[in-house]
mmCIF file of C-alpha atoms and ligand atoms in Angstrom:
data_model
loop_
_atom_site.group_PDB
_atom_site.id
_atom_site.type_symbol
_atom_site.label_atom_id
_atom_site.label_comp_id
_atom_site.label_asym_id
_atom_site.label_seq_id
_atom_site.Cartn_x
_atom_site.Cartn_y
_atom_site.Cartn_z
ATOM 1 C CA UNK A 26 -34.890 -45.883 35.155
ATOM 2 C CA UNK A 27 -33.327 -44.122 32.651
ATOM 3 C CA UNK A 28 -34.305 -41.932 29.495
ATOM 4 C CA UNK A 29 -31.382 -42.880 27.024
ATOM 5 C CA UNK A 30 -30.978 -40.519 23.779
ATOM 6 C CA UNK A 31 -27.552 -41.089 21.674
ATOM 7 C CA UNK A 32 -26.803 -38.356 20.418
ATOM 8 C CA UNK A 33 -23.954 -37.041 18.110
ATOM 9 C CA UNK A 34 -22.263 -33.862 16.940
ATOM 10 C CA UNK A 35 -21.330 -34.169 13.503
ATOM 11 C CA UNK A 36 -18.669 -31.307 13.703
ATOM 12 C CA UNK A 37 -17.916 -29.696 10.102
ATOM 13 C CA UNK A 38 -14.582 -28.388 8.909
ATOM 14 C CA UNK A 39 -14.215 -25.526 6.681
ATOM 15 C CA UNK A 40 -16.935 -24.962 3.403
ATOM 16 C CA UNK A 41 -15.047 -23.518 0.699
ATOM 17 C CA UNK A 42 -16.902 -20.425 -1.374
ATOM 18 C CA UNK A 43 -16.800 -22.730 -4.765
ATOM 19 C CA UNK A 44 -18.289 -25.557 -2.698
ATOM 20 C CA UNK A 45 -21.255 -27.250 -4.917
ATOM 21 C CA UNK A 46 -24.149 -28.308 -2.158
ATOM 22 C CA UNK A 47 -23.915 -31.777 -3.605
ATOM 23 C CA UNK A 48 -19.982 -32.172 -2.582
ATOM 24 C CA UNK A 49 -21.567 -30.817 0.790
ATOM 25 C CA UNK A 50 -24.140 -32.843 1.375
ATOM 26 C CA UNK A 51 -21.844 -35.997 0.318
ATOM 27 C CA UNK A 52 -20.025 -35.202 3.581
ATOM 28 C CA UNK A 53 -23.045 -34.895 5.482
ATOM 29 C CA UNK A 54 -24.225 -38.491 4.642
ATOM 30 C CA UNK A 55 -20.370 -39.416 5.446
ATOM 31 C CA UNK A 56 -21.227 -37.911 9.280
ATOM 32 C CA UNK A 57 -24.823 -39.131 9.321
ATOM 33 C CA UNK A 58 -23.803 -42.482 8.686
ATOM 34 C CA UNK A 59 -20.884 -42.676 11.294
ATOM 35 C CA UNK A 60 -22.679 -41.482 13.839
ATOM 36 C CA UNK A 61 -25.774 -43.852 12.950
ATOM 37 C CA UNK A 62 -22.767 -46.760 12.844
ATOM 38 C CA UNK A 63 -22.602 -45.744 16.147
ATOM 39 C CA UNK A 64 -25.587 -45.880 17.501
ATOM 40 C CA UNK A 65 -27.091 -42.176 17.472
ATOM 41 C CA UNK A 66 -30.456 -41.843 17.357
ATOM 42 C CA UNK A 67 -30.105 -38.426 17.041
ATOM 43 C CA UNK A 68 -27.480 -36.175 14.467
ATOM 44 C CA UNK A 69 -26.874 -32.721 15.486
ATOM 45 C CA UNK A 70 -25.163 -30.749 12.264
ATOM 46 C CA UNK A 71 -23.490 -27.503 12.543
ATOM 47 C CA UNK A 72 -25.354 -23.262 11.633
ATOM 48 C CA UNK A 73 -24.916 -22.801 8.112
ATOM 49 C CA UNK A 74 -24.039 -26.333 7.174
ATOM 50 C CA UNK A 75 -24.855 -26.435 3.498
ATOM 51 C CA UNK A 76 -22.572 -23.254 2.434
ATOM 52 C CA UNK A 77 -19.560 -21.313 3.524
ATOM 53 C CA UNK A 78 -20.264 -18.707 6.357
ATOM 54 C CA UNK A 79 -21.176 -16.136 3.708
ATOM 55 C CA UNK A 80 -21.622 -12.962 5.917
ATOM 56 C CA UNK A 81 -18.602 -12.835 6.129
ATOM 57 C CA UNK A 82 -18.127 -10.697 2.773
ATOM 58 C CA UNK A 83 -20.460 -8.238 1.056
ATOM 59 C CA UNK A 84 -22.975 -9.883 -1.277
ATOM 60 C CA UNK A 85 -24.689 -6.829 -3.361
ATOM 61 C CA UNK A 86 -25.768 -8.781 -6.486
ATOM 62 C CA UNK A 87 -29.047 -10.622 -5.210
ATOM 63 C CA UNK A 88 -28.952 -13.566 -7.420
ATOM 64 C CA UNK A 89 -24.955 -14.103 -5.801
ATOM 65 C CA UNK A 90 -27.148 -13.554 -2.335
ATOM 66 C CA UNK A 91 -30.187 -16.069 -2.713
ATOM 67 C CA UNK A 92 -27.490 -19.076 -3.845
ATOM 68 C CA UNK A 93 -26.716 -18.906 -0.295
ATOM 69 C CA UNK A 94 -30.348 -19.662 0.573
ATOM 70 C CA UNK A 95 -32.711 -22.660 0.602
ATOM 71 C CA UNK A 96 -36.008 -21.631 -0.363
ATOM 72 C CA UNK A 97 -37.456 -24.989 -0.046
ATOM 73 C CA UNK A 98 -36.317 -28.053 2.573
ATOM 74 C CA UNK A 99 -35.726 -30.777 2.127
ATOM 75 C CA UNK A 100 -35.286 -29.498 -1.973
ATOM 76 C CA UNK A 101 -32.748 -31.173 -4.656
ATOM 77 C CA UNK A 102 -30.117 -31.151 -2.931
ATOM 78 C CA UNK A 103 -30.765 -32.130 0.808
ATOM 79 C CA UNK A 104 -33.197 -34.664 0.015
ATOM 80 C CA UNK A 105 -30.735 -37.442 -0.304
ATOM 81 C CA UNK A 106 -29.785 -36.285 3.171
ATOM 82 C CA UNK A 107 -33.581 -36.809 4.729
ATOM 83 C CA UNK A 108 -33.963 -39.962 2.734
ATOM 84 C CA UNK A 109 -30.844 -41.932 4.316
ATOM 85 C CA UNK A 110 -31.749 -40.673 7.591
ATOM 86 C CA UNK A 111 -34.899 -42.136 7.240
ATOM 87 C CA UNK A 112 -33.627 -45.524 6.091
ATOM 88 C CA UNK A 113 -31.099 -45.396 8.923
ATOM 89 C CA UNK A 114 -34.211 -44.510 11.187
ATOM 90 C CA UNK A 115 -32.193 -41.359 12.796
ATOM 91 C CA UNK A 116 -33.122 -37.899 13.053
ATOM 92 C CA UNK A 117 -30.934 -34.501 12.433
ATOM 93 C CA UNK A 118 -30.756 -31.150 13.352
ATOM 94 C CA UNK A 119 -29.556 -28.963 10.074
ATOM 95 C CA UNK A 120 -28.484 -25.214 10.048
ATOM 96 C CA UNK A 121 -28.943 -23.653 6.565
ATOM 97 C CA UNK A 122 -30.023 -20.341 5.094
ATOM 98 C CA UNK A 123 -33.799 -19.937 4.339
ATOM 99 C CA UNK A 124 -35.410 -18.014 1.972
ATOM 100 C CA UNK A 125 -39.449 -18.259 2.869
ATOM 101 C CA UNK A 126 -42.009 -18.015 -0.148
ATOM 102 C CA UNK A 127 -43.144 -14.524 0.985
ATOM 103 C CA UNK A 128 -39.188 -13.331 0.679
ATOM 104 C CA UNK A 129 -38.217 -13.944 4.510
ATOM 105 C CA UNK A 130 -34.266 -14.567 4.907
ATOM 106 C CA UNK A 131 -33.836 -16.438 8.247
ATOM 107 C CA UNK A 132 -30.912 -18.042 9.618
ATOM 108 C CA UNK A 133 -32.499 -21.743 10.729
ATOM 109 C CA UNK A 134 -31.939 -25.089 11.988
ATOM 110 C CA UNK A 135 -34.861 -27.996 10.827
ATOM 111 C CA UNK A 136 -35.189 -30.995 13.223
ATOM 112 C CA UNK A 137 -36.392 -34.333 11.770
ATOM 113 C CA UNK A 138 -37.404 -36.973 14.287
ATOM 114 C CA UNK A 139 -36.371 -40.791 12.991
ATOM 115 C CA UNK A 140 -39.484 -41.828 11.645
ATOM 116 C CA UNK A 141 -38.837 -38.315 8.807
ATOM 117 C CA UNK A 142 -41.578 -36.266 11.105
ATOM 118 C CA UNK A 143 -40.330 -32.577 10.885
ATOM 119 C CA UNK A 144 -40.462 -31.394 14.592
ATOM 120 C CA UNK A 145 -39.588 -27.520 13.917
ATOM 121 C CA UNK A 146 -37.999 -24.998 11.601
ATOM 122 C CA UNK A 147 -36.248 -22.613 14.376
ATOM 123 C CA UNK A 148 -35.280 -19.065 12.732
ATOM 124 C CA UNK A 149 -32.213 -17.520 15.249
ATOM 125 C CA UNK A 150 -33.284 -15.268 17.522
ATOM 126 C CA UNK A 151 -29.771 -13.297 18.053
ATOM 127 C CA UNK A 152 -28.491 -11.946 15.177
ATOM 128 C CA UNK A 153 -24.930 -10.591 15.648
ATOM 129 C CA UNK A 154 -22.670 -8.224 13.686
ATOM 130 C CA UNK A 155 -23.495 -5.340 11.414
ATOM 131 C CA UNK A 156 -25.696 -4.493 9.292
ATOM 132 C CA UNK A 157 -23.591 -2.417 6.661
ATOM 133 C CA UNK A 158 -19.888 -2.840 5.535
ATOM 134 C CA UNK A 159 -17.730 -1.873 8.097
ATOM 135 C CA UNK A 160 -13.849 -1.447 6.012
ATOM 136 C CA UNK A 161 -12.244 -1.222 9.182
ATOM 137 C CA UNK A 162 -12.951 -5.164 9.841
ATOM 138 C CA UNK A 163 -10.413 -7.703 8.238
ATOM 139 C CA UNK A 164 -13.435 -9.858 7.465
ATOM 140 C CA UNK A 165 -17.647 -8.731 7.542
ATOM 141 C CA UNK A 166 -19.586 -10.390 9.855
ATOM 142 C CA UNK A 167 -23.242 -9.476 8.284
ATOM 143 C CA UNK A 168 -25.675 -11.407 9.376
ATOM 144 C CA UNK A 169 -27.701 -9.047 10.664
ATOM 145 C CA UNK A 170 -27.544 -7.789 6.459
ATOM 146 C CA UNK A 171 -28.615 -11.284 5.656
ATOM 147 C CA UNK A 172 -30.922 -12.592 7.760
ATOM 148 C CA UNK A 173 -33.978 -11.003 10.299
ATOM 149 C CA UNK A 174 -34.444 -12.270 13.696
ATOM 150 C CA UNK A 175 -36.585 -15.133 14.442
ATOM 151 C CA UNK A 176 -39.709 -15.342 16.701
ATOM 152 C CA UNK A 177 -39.601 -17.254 19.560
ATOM 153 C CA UNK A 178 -37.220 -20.067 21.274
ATOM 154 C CA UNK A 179 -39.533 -22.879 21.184
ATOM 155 C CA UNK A 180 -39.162 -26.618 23.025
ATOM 156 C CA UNK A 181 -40.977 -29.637 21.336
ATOM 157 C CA UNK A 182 -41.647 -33.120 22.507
ATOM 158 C CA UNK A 183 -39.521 -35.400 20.121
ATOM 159 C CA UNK A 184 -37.140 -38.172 20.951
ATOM 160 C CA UNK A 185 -38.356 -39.370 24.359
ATOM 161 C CA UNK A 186 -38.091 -35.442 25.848
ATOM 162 C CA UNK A 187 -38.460 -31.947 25.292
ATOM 163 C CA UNK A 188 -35.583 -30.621 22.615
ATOM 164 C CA UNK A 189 -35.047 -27.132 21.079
ATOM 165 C CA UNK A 190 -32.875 -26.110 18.624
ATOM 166 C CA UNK A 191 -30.683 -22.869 19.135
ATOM 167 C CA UNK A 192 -27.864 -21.326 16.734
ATOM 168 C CA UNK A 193 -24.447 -19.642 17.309
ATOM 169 C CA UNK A 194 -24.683 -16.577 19.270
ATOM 170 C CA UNK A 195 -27.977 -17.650 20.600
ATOM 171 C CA UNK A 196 -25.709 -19.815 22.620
ATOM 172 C CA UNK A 197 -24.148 -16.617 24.450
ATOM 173 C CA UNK A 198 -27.282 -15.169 26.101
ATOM 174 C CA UNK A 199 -28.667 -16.576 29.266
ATOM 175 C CA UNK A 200 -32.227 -15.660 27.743
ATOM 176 C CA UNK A 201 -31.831 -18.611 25.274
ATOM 177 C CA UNK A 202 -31.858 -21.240 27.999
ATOM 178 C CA UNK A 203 -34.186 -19.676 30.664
ATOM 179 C CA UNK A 204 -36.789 -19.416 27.979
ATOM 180 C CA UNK A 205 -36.491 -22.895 27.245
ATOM 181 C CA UNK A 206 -36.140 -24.201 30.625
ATOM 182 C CA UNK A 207 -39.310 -22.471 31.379
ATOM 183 C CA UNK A 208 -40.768 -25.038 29.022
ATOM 184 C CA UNK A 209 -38.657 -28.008 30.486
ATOM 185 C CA UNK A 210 -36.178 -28.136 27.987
ATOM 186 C CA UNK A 211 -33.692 -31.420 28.387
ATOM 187 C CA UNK A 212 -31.683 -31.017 24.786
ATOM 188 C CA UNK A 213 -30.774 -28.102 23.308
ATOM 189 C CA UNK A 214 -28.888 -28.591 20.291
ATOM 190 C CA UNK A 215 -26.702 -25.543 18.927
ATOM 191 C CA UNK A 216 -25.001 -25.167 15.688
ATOM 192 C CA UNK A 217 -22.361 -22.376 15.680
ATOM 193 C CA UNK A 218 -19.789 -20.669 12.966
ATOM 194 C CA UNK A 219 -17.531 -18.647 15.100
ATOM 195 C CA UNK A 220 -14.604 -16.994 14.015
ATOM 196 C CA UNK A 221 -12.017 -16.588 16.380
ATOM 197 C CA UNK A 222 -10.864 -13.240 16.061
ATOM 198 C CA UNK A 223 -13.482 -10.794 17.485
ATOM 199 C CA UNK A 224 -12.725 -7.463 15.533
ATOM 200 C CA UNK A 225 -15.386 -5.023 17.785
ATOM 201 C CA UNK A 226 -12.144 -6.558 20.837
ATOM 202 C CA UNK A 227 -9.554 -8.329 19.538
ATOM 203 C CA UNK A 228 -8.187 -8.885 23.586
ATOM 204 C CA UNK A 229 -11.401 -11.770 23.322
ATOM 205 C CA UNK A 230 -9.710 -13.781 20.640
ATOM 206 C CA UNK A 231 -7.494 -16.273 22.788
ATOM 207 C CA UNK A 232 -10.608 -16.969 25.148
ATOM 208 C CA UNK A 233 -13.136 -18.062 21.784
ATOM 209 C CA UNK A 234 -13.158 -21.439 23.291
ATOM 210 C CA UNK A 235 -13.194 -20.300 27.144
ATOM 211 C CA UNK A 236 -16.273 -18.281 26.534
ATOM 212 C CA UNK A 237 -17.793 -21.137 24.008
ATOM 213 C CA UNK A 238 -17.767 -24.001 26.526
ATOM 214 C CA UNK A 239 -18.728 -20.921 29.467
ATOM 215 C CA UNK A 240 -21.757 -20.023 28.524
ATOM 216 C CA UNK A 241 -22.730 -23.164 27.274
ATOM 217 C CA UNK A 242 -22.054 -25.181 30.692
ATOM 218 C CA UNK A 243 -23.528 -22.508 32.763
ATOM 219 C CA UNK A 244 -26.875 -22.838 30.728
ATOM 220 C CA UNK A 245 -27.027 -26.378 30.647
ATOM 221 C CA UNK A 246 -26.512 -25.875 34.870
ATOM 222 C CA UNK A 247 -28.772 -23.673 35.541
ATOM 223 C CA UNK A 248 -31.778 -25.010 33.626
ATOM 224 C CA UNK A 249 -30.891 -28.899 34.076
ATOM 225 C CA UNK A 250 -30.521 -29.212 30.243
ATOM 226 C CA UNK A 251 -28.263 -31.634 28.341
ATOM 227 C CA UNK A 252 -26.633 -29.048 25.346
ATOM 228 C CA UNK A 253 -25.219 -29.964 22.156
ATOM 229 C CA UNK A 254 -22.595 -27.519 20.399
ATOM 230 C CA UNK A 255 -21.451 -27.676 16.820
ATOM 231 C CA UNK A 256 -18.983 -26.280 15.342
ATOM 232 C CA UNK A 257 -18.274 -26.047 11.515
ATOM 233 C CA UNK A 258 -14.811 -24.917 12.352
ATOM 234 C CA UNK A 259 -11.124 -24.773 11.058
ATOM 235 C CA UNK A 260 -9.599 -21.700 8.510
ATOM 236 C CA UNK A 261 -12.452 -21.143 6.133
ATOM 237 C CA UNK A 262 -11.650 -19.195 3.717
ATOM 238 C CA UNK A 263 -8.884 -17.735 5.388
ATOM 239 C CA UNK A 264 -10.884 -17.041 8.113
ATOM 240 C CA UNK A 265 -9.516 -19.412 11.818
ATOM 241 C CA UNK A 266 -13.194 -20.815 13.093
ATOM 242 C CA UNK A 267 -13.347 -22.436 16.231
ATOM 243 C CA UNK A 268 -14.213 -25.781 16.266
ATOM 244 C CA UNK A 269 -14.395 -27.745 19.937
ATOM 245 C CA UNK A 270 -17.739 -29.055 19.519
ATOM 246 C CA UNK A 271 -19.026 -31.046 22.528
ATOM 247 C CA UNK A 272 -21.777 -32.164 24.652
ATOM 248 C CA UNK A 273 -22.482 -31.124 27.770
ATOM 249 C CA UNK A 274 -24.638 -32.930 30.618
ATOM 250 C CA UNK A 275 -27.160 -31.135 32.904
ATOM 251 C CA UNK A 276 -24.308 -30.985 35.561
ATOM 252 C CA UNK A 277 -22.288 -28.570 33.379
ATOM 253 C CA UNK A 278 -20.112 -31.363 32.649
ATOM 254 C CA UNK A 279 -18.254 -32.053 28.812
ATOM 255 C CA UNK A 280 -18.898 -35.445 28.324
ATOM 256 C CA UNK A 281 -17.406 -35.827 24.856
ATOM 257 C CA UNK A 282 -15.736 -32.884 22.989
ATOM 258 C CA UNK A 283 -14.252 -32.839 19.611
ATOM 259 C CA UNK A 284 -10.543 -33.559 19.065
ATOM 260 C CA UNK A 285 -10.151 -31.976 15.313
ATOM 261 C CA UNK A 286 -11.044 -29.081 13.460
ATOM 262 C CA UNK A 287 -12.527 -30.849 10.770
ATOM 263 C CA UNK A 288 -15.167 -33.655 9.850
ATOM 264 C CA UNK A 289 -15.631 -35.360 13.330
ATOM 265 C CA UNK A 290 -18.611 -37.030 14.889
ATOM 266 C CA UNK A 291 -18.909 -37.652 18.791
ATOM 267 C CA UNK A 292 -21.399 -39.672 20.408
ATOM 268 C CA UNK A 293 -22.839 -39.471 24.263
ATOM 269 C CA UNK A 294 -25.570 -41.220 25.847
ATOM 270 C CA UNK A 295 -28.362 -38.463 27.094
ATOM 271 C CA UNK A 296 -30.218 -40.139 29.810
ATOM 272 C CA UNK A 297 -32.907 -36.996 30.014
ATOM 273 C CA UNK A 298 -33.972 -37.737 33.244
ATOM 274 C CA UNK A 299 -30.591 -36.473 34.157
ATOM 275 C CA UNK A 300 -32.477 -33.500 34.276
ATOM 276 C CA UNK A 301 -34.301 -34.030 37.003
ATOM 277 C CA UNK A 302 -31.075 -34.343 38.958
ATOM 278 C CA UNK A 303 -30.944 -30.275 38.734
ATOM 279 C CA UNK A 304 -34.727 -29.550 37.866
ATOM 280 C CA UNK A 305 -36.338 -30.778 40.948
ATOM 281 C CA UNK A 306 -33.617 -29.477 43.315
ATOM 282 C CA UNK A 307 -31.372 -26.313 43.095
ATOM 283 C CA UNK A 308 -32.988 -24.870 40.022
ATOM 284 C CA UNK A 309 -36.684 -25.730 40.942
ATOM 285 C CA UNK A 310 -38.189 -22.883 38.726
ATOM 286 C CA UNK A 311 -41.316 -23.244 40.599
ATOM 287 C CA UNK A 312 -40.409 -23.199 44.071
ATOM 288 C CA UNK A 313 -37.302 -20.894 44.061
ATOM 289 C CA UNK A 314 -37.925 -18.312 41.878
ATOM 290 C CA UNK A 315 -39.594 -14.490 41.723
ATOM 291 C CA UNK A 316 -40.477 -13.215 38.990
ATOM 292 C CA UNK A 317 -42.086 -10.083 40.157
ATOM 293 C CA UNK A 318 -38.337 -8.980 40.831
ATOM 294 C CA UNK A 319 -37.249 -9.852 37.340
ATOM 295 C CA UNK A 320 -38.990 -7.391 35.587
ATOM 296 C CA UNK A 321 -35.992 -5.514 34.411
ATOM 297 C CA UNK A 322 -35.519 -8.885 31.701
ATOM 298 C CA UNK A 323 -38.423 -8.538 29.866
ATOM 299 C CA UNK A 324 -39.066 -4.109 30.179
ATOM 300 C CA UNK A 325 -35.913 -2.751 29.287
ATOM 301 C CA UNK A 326 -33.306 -4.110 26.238
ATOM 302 C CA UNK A 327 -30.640 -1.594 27.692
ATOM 303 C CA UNK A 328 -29.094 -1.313 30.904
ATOM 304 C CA UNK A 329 -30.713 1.942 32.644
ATOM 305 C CA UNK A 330 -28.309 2.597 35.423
ATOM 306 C CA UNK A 331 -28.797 4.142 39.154
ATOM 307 C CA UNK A 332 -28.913 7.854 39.391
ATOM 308 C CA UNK A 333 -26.116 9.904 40.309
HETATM 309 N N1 LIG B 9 -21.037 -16.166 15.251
HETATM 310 C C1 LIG B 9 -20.402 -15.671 16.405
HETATM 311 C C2 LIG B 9 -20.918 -16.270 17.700
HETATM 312 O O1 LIG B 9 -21.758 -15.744 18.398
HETATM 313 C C3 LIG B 9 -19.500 -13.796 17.627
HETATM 314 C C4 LIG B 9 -20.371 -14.184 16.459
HETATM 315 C C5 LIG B 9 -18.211 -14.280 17.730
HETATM 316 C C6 LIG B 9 -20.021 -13.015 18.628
HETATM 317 C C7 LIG B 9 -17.418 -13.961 18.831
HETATM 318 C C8 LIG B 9 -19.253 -12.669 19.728
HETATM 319 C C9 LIG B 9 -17.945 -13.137 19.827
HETATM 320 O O2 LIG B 9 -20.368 -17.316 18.029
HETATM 321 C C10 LIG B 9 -22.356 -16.316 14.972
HETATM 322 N N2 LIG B 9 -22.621 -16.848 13.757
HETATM 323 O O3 LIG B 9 -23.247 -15.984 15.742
#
């Protein structure tokens, strides 16, 4: 018996600044109908996948700013995008900027199921970088300027399982997983825009894609989850992005992993009851673990440490 999902990464290269959404979403439809040529159900695009990574520079006029943002989706310009799907019967994950009507700035991911149902809007829960211009920094890295934190990680039924959506440096916090896996996640599909040089410790640069696959293998492990990272990598605008997109099985294991740093789409068969491989055995959430000696995740957001 198996529970088959194909599903692809549709790995972006770089988004240049002068970028018009319409050249954009041309190359979208280019990955969308690859991967539907070969035989994804299922399209996972990358954070940010309409627009250049635009924290990365200081945006003070705010009509400059709210280009960045959708403030309606699908609108104009992405509706092409949702109508092909539909015709192709596959769904999509897609990262983009969102502007809500009350004047919320999110950074989110949609997921459409085949049949054009939207499953969820997810807003990112970890918002890295700074929040004012910091000179010192060879590129900004604003997001947490740009966009407010999301919330909740949520898992829906869609596709024959239970899927979330996650983005970028949600991927680095062992929170993002266990919260899902607490609600039986089996996909979690992450778009990510990560540049490799890390300017808070530059001695992380050279292990960007160590620490990428890392923590995304140890939280498919540990909560029997198939994951899904995608990259829009390659030098955008002069800024080195990696790329290594991939999929990763509830064993840990990259089954399929991106050779380029640019427009690339790789496809692996899910079977989702994979999951049960890991969920009924070692990580058995109900029979193995304690939460009454977990507090310390949930009451404190710092360490505290021991006294002296
Ligand atoms: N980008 C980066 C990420 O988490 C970052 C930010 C890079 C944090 C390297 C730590 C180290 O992949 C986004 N957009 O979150």
């Amino acid at each position: 018996m198996t529970r088959d999902v194909v599903v692809a990464a549709a790995q972006m290269g770089p988004i240049a600044k002068a970028d018009e959404r319409g050249a954009v979403v041309d190359r979208l439809l280019a990955l969308l109908r690859e991967a539907a040529a070969r035989g994804a159900g299922l399209v996972v695009f990358p954070e940010l996948a309409l627009t250049t990574f635009f924290p990365r520079w200081v945006i003070d006029d705010p009509e400059e700013l709210d280009h960045y943002y959708e403030s309606e989706m699908p609108g104009p310009d992405t509706k092409p995008l949702f109508d092909e799907a539909l015709r192709l019967g596959i769904g999509f994950q897609l990262g983009y900027a969102e502007l809500t009507s009350d004047g919320h700035r999110y950074n989110a991911a949609i997921l459409v199921e085949r049949d054009g149902r939207i499953v969820s809007t997810y807003r990112k829960v970890h918002v890295p970088g700074h929040e004012e211009p910091e000179d010192w920094r060879p590129f900004q890295h604003l997001e947490r300027r740009y966009f407010e934190p999301g919330p909740e990680f949520a898992a829906h039924r869609a596709f024959g399982g239970i899927v979330a959506s996650a983005l970028c440096n949600d991927r680095r916090w062992p929170e993002t997983y266990r919260v899902l896996g607490l609600q039986g996640v089996e996909l979690v599909m992450i778009g990510y825009n990560t540049p490799i040089h890390y300017a808070p410790d530059p001695g992380q640069d050279h292990l960007a894609g160590f620490h990428n696959n890392l923590v995304m293998a140890s939280g498919a492990y540990q909560n029997g989850t198939w994951v899904v990272g995608v990259a829009k990598g390659g030098e955008e605008e002069g800024v080195p992005s990696l790329a290594e997109s991939q999929i990763i099985a509830p064993s840990g294991e990259v089954v399929a992993r991106a050779l380029t740093e640019g427009d690339e789409v790789i496809v692996a068969v899910c079977d989702l009851d994979r999951c049960n491989d890991y969920k009924t055995t070692v990580f058995d959430f109900a029979r193995y673990r304690l939460p009454d000696r977990y507090h310390r995740i949930t009451d404190q957001i710092g360490a505290e440490l021991p006294p002296p």
